[in-house]
Coordinates of C-alpha atoms in Angstrom, one line a residue:
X1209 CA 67.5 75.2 163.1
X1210 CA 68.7 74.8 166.9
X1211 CA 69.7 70.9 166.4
X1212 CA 72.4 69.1 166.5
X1213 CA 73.7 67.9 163.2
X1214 CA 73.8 63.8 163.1
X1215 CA 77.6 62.8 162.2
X1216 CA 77.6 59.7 160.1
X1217 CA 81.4 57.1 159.9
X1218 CA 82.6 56.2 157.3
X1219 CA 85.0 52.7 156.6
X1220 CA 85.9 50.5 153.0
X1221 CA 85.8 47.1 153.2
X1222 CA 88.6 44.8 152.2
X1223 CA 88.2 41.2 150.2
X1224 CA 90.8 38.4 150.3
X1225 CA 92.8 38.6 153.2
X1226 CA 93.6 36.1 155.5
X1227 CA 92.0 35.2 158.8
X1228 CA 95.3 37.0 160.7
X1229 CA 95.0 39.9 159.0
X1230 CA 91.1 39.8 158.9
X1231 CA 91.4 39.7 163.0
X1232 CA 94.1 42.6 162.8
X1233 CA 91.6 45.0 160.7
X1234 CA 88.4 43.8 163.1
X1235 CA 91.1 44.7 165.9
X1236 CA 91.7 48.2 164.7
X1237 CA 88.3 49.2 163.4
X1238 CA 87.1 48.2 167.4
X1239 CA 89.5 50.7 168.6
X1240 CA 88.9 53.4 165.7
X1241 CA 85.3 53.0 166.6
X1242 CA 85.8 53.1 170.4
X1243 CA 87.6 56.2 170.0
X1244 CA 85.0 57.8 167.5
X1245 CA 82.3 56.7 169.8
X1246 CA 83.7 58.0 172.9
X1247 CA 84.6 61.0 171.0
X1248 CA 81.0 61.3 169.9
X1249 CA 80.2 61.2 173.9
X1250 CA 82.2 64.1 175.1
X1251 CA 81.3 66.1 172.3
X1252 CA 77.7 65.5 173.5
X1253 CA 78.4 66.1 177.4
X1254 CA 77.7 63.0 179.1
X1255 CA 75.4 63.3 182.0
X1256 CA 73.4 65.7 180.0
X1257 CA 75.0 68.9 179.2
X1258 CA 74.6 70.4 176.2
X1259 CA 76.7 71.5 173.3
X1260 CA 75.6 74.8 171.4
X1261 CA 73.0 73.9 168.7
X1262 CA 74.5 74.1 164.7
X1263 CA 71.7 75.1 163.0
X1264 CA 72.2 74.0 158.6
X1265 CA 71.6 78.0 157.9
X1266 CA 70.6 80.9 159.7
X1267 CA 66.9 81.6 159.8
X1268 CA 66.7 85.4 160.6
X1269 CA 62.9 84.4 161.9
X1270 CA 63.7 82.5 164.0
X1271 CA 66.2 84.5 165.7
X1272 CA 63.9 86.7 166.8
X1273 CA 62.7 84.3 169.6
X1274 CA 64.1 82.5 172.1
X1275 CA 66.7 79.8 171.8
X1276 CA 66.3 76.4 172.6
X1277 CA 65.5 76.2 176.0
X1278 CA 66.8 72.0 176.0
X1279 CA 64.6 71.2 178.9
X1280 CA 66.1 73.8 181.3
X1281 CA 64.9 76.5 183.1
X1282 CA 66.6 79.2 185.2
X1283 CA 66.5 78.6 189.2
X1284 CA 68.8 80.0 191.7
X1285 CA 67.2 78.7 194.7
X1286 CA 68.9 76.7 197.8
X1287 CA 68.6 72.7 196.6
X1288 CA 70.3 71.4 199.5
X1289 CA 70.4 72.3 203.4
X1290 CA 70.9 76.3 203.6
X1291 CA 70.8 77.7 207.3
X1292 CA 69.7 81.6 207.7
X1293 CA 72.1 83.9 208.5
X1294 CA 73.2 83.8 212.4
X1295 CA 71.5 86.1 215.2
X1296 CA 75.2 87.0 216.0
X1297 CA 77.7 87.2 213.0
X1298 CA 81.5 87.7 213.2
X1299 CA 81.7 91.3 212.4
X1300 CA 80.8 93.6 209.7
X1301 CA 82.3 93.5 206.2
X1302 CA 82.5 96.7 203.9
X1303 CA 84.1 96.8 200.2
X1304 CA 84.4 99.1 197.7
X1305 CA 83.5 98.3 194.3
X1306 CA 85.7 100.1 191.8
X1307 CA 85.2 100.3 187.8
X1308 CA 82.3 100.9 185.7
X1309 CA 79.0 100.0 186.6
X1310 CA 78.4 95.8 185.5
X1311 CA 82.4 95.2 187.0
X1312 CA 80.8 96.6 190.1
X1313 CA 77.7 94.7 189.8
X1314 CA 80.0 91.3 189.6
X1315 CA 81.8 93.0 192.9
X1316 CA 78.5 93.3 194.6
X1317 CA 77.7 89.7 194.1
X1318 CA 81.2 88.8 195.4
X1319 CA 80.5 90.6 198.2
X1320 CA 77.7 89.0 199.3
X1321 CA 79.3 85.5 198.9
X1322 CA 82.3 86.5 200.9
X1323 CA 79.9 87.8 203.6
X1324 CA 78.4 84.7 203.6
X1325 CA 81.8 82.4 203.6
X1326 CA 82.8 84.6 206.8
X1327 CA 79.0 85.1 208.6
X1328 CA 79.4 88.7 208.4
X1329 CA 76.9 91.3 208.2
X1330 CA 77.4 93.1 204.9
X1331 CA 77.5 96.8 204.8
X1332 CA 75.5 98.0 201.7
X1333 CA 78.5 97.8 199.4
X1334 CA 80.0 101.6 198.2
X1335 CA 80.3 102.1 194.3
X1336 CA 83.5 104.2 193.4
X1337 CA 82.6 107.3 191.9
X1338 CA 86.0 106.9 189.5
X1339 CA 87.7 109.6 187.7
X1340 CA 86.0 107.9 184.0
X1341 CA 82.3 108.1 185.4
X1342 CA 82.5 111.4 187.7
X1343 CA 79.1 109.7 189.0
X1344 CA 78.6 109.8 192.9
X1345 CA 75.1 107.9 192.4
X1346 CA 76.2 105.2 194.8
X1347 CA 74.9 101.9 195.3
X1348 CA 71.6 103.7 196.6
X1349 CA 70.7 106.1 193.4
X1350 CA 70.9 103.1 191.6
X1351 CA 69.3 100.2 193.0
X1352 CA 66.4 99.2 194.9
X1353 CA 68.0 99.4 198.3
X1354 CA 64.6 97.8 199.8
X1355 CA 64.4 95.3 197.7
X1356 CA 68.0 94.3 197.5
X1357 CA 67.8 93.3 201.4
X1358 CA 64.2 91.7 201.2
X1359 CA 65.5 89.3 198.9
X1360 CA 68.7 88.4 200.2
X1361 CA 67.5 88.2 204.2
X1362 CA 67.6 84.3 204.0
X1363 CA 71.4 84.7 202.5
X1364 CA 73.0 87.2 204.8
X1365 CA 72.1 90.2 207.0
X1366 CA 72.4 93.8 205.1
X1367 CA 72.7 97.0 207.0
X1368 CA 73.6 100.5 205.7
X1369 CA 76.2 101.5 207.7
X1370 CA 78.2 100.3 211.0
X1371 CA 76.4 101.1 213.7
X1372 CA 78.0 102.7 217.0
X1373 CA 78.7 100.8 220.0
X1374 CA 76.8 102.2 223.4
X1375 CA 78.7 100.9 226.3
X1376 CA 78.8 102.4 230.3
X1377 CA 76.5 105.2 228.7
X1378 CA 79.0 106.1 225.5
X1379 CA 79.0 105.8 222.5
X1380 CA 82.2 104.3 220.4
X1381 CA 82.3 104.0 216.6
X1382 CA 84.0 101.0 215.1
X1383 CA 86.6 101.9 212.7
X1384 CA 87.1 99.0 210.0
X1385 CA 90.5 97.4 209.5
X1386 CA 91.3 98.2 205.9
X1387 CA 92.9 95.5 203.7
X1388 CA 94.1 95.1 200.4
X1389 CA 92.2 91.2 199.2
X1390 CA 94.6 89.6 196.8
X1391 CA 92.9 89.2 193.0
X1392 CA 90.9 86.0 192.5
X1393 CA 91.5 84.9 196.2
X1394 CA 90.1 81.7 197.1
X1395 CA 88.2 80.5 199.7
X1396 CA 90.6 79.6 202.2
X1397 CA 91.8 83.6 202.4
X1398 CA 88.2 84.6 203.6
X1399 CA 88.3 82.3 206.3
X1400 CA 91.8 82.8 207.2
X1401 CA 93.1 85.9 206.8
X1402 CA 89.9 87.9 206.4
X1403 CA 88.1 86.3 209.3
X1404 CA 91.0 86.6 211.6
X1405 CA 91.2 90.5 211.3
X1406 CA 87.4 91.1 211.3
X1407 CA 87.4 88.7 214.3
X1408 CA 90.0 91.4 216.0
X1409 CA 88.6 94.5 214.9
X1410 CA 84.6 93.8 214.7
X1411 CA 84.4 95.0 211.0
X1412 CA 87.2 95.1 207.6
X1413 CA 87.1 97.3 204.6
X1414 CA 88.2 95.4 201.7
X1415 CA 89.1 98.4 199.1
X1416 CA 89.7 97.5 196.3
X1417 CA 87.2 94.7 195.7
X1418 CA 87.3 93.8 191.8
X1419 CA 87.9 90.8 191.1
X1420 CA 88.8 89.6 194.9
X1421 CA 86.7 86.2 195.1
X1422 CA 87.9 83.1 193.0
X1423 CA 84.8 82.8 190.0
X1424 CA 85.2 79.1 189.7
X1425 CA 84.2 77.8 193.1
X1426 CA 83.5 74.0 193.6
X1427 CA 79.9 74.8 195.6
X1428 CA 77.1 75.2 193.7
X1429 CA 75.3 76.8 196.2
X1430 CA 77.7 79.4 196.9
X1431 CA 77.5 80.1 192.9
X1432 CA 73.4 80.3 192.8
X1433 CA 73.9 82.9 195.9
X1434 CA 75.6 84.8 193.3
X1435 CA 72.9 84.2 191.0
X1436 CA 70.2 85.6 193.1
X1437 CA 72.3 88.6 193.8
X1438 CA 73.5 89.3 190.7
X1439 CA 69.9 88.2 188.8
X1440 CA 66.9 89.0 191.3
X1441 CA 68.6 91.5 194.1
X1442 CA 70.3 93.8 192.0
X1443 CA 67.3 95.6 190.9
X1444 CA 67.4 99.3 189.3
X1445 CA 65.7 102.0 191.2
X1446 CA 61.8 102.2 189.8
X1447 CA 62.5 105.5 188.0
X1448 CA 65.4 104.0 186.2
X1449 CA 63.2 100.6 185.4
X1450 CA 60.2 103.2 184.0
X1451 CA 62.7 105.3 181.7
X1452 CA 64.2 102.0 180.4
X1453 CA 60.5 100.1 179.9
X1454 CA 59.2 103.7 178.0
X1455 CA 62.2 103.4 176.0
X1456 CA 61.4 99.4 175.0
X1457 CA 58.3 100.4 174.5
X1458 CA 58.7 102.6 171.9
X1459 CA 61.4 100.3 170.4
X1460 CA 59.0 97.4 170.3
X1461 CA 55.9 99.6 169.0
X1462 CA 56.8 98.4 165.4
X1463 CA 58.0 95.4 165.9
X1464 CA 61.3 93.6 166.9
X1465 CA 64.5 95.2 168.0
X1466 CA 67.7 94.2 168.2
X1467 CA 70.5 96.0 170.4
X1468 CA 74.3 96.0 169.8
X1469 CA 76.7 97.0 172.2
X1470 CA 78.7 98.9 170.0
X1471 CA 82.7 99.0 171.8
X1472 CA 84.2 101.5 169.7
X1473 CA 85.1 103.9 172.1
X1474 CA 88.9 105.5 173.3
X1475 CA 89.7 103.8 176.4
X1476 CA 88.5 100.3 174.4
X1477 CA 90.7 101.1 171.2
X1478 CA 93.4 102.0 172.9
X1479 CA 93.4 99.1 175.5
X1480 CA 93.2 96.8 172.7
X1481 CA 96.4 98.6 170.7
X1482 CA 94.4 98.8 167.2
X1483 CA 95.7 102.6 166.2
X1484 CA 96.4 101.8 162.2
X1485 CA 93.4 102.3 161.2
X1486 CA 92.8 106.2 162.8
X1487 CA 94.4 109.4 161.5
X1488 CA 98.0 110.9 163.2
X1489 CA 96.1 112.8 165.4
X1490 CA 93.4 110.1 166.5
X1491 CA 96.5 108.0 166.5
X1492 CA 98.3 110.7 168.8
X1493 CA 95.3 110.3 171.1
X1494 CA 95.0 107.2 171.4
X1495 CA 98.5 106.5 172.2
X1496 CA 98.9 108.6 175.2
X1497 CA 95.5 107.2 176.7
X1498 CA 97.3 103.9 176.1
X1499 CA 100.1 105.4 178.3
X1500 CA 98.6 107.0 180.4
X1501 CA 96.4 104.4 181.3
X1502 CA 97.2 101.0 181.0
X1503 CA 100.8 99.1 181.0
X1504 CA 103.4 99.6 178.6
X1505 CA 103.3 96.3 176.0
X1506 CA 104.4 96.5 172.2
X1507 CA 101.5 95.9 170.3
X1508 CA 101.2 95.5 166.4
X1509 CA 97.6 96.1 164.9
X1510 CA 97.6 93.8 162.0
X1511 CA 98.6 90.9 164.7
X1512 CA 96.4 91.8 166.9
X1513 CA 93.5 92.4 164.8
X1514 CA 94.9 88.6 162.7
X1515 CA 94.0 86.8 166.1
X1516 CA 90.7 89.1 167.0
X1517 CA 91.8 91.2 169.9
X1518 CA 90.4 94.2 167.8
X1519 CA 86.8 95.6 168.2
X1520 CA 85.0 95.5 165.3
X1521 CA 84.3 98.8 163.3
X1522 CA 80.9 99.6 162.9
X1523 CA 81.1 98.8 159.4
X1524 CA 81.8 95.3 159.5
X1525 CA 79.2 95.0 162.7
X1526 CA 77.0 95.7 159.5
X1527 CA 78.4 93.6 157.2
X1528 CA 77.9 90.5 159.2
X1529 CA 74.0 91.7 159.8
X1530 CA 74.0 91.9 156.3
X1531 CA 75.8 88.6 155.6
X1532 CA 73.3 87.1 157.5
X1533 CA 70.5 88.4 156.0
X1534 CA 69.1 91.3 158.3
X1535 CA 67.5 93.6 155.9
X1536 CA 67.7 97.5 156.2
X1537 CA 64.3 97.8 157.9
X1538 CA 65.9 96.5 161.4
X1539 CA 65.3 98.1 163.9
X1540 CA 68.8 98.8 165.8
X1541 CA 69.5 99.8 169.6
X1542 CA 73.4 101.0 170.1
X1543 CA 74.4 101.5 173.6
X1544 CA 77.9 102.9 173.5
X1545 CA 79.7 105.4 174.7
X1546 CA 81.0 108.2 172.5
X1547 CA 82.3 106.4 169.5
X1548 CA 86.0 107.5 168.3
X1549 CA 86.4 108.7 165.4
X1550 CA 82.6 109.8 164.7
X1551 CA 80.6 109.8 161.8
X1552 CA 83.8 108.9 159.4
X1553 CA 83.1 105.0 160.8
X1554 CA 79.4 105.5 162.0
X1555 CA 78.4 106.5 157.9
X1556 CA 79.2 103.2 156.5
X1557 CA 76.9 101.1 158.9
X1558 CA 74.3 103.8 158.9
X1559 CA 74.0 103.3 155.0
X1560 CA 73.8 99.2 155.6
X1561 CA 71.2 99.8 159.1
X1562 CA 69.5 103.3 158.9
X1563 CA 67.5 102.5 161.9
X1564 CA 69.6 102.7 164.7
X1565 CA 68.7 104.6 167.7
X1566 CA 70.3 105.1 171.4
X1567 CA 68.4 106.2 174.6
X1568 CA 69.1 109.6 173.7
X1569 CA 67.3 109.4 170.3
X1570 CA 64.1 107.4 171.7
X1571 CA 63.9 109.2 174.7
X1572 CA 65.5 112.9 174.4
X1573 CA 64.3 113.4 179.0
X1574 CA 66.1 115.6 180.8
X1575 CA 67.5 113.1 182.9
X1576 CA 68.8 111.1 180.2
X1577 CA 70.7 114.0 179.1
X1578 CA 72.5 114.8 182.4
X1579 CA 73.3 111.6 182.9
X1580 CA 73.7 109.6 179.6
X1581 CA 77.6 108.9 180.1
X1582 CA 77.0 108.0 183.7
X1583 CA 75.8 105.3 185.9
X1584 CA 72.5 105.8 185.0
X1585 CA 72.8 105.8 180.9
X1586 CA 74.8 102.9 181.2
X1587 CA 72.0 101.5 183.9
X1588 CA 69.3 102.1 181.2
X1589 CA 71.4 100.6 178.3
X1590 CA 71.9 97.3 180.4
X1591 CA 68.1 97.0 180.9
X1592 CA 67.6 97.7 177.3
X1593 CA 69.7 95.1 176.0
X1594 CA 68.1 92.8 178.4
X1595 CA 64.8 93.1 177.1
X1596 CA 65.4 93.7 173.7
X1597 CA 65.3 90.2 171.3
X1598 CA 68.3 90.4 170.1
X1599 CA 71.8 91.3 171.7
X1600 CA 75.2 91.8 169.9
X1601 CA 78.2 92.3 171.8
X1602 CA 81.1 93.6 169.0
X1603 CA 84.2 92.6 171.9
X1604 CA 83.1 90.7 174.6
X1605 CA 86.3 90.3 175.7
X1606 CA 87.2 91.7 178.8
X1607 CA 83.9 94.2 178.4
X1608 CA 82.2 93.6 181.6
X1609 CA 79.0 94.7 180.5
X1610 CA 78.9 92.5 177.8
X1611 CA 79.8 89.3 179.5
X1612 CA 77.0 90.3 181.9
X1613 CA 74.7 90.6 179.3
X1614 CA 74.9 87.6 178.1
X1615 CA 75.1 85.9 181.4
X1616 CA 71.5 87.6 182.2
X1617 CA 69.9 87.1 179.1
X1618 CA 71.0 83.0 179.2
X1619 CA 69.4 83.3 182.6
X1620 CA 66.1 85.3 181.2
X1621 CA 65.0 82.4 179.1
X1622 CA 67.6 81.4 177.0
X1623 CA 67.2 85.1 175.0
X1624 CA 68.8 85.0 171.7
X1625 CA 72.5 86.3 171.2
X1626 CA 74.7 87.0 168.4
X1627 CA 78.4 86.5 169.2
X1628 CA 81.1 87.2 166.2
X1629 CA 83.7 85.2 166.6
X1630 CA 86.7 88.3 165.8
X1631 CA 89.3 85.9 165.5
X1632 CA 87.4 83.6 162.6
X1633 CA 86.1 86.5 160.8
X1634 CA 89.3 88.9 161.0
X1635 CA 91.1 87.3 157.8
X1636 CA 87.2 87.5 155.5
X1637 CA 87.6 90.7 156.6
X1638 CA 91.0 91.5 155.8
X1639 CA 90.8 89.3 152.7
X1640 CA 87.8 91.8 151.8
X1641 CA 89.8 94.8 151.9
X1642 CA 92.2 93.7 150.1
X1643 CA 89.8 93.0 146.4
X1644 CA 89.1 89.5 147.1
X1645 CA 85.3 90.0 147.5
X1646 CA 83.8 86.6 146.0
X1647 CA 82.0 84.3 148.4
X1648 CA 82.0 87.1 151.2
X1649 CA 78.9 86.9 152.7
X1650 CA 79.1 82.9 152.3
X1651 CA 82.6 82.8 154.5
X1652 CA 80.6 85.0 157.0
X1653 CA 77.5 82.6 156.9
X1654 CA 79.8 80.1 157.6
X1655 CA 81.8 81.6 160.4
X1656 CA 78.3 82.8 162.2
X1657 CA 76.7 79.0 161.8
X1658 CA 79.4 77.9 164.3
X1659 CA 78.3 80.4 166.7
X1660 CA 76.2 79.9 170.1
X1661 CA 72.8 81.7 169.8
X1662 CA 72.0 81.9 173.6
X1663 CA 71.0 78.5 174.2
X1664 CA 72.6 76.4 177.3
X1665 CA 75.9 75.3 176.8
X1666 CA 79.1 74.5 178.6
X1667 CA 81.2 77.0 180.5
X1668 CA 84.5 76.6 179.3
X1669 CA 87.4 78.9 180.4
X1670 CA 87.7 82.0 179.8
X1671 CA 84.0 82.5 179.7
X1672 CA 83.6 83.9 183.1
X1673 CA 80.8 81.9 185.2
X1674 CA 78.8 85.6 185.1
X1675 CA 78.8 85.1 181.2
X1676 CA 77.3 81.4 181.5
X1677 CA 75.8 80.4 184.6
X1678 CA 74.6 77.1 183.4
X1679 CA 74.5 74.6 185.0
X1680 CA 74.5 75.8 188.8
X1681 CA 72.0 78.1 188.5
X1682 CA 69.2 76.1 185.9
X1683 CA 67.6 73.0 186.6
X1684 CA 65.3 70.7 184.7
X1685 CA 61.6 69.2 185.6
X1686 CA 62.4 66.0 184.5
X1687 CA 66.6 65.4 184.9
X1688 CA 69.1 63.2 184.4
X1689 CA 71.0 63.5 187.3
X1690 CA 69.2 63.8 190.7
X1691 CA 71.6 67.3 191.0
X1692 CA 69.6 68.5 188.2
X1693 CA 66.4 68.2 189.3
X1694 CA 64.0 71.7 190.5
X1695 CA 63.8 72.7 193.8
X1696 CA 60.4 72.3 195.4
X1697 CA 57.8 74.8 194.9
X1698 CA 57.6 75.9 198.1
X1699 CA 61.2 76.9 198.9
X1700 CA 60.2 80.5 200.0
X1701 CA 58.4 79.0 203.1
X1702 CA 61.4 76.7 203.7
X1703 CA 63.4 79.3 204.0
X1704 CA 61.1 81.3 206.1
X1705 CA 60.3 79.5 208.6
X1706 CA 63.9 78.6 209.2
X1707 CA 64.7 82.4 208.9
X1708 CA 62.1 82.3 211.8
X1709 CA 63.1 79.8 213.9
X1710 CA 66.5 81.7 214.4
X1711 CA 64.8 84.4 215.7
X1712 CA 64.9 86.9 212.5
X1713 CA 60.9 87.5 212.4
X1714 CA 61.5 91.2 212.4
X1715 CA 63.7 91.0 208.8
X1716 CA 61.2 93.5 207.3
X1717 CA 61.3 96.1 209.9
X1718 CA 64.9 96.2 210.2
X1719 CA 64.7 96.3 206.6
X1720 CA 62.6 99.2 206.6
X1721 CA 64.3 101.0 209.6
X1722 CA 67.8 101.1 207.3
X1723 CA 66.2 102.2 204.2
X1724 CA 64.7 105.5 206.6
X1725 CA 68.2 105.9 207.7
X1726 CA 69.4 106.1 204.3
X1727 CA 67.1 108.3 202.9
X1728 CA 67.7 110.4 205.8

């Protein structure tokens, strides 16, 4: 199903032509043939990288496991020379991650990078408690603030806050120098700018840090850092790991289960500018969200929705199930927020897919209920989706937790993935609506046989390097190319005993002395 189909060429000969002529025809069919050949090349990646597989038809079986893995297998480790973090850094470096929970999560691993660019010590990063969560969790109700330093001690030292000065028998607090990092800044402003006023004052607050470190960097071991952040640091709390295991549990108890990030919700609708299809009042609504929220542009639904910059409504989410054969016993997972418009669009997919379920539904706790619209409901719908064995997205667009979704499952074994393309399926769709029915579900087939199913393919922009981290942070046992090829097995003590020989023996009891002054 997963392989590549074999393209065959195609040419006529001609009789009776003259040894000119014959020479001019040999001439052109060389360069024809150079051209298909070398097109043939780059459609294959030379050097090795893979193009997404096009199965002949979609085998709803075999979707249930794990794409094609291609010979790769996720690794984040150091490959090349990768020095422990300094006795003595240049300061300390605090940010503060704003936006939901996964754009913070990207911020986190930024931070960590830009910690490392500068030789900072990084104060455990702050998670904005915005006005659209009204969650004050911070970065230490959710994650495993133990862990999170344990496993990045070889990358960069971690402390929980900035610790006074005691000079002459005082004590003097250091105030970070707050700055404002420009969006996508490369490099070169860490070094500069950043390092120069950290340099001055001892520590910096960069607020607000979203987006503030270039994605595409030309190191790949600055991107794995960001791999093993982002992939083995960020760890839920253990509560929040239990609740989302007893819910997969339950899930998986008769059989496979999909989950489908269902982005059908106000602030999504209304960022995207698709109003037609919603009553005056939902209309009324949405618009002054729109307004209130996000910058003025004239937007016209049936363009938008022509070029696929609308969600997709829960119905057609079930329409392209259905189109691919999904029957009605699937099991289904939705983790969404509150949908708009309510059971009017839910009733349509619930008829297609009466199984569907949310973390409320499998697992009615009582901290589920207090918290299912905040940091941790969407905490325990991320681990959800990870685990399930299937993920949808319905507008992976600029939906952080979707992108990171997929970015995690690629790196959790190649997990299997359904992305709709909106744009290819918007005029079956619209088509549909108006009459023309015939050869539906066929178009459909045809649009989803072009899609990726979670195997390794190339990043090309705008996938963000968080939604495909291949190739930086995968390697193969047998490669190509010698920067292909596995670390060694015993990179842990590598690291180690370099972490060591800098003087850094007593990692785990700092470690453990921050975590106590946290919890106190």
């Amino acid at each position: 199903m997963r392989r590549l189909g074999h393209h065959r060429l195609h040419g006529k000969a001609g009789g009776g032509v003259g040894t000119k002529g014959m020479v001019a025809k040999l001439s052109i069919g060389v360069i024809v043939l150079l051209i298909c050949t070398l097109s043939l090349l780059f459609s294959f990646n030379i050097g090795g990288n893979p193009e997404p597989s096009r199965p002949s038809k979609i085998n709803v079986e075999e979707l249930w496991e794990s794409a094609d893995s291609g010979g790769w297998r996720p690794s984040s480790a150091p490959r090349s020379d990768w020095p422990p973090p300094t006795k003595e850094t240049n300061g300390y470096l605090r940010v503060r991650c704003n936006g939901g929970l996964n754009q913070q999560r990207s911020a986190i691993c930024n931070a960590v990078l830009a910690a490392r660019i500068m030789n900072a010590t990084l104060v455990l990063p702050e998670l904005d408690a915005n006005s659209f969560w009204h969650d004050a969790s911070g970065f230490q109700g959710i994650y495993d603030v133990e862990h999170f330093i344990e496993t990045l001690k070889y990358d960069v030292k971690i402390v929980g806050k900035i610790p006074d000065v005691h000079k002459n028998g005082k004590t003097k607090k250091i105030k970070a120098f707050q700055i404002r990092p420009p969006r996508d800044a490369p490099i070169d402003w860490y070094l500069t700018t950043a390092l120069k006023a950290m340099k001055e004052h001892s520590a910096i607050y960069l607020t607000p840090f979203s987006h503030r470190l270039a994605e595409e960097i030309d190191n790949p071991e600055y991107q794995r850092l960001r791999c093993r952040v982002n992939y083995h640091a960020l760890r839920f709390k253990p509560h929040i790991m239990k609740l989302s295991e007893s819910i997969v549990d339950k899930l998986r108890s008769q059989g496979h289960f999909m989950s489908i990030h269902l982005r059908f919700e106000m602030d999504m609708l209304a960022f995207a500018g698709c109003f037609d299809i919603f009553n005056p009042e939902e209309q009324k609504i949405l618009r002054k969200y729109r307004k209130e929220n996000f910058a003025e542009k004239r937007l016209i639904y049936n363009e938008r929705r022509a070029i696929g910059k609308c969600p997709l409504t829960p119905e057609e989410v079930g329409l392209i199930l259905r189109a691919m054969r999904f029957d009605n016993s699937t099991r289904i997972y939705l983790a969404a927020g509150e949908l708009f418009g309510g059971e009017r669009f839910m009733s349509p997919f619930r008829t297609l897919f009466p199984r569907l379920d949310n973390h409320s539904s499998v697992d009615p706790s009582e901290e589920l209920s207090a918290n299912s619209q905040g940091l941790i409901g969407s905490a325990v719908d991320y681990m959800v989706c990870l685990l399930s064995d299937i993920f949808m997205p319905t507008y992976d667009g600029p939906s952080n937790f979707a992108n990171n979704l997929l970015g995690h499952r690629l790196y959790y074994g190649f997990r299997t993935t359904i992305r709709p393309d909106r744009k290819a399926l918007a005029p079956i769709f619209i088509a549909r609506e108006k009459g023309k029915t015939a050869g539906f579900e066929e178009a459909v087939r045809r649009v989803m046989l072009k899609t990726n199913f979670g195997g390794p393919h190339k990043r090309v922009s705008p996938e963000s390097f968080y939604t495909n981290s291949w190739p930086e942070c995968f390697c193969q046992m047998n490669p190509k190319k010698a920067s292909d090829k596995c670390p060694p097995d015993n990179v842990v003590e590598i690291l180690e005993s370099r972490l060591e020989s800098v003087g850094d023996s007593d990692a785990t009891s700092q470690t453990n002395s921050t975590v106590a002054g946290l919890e106190r």
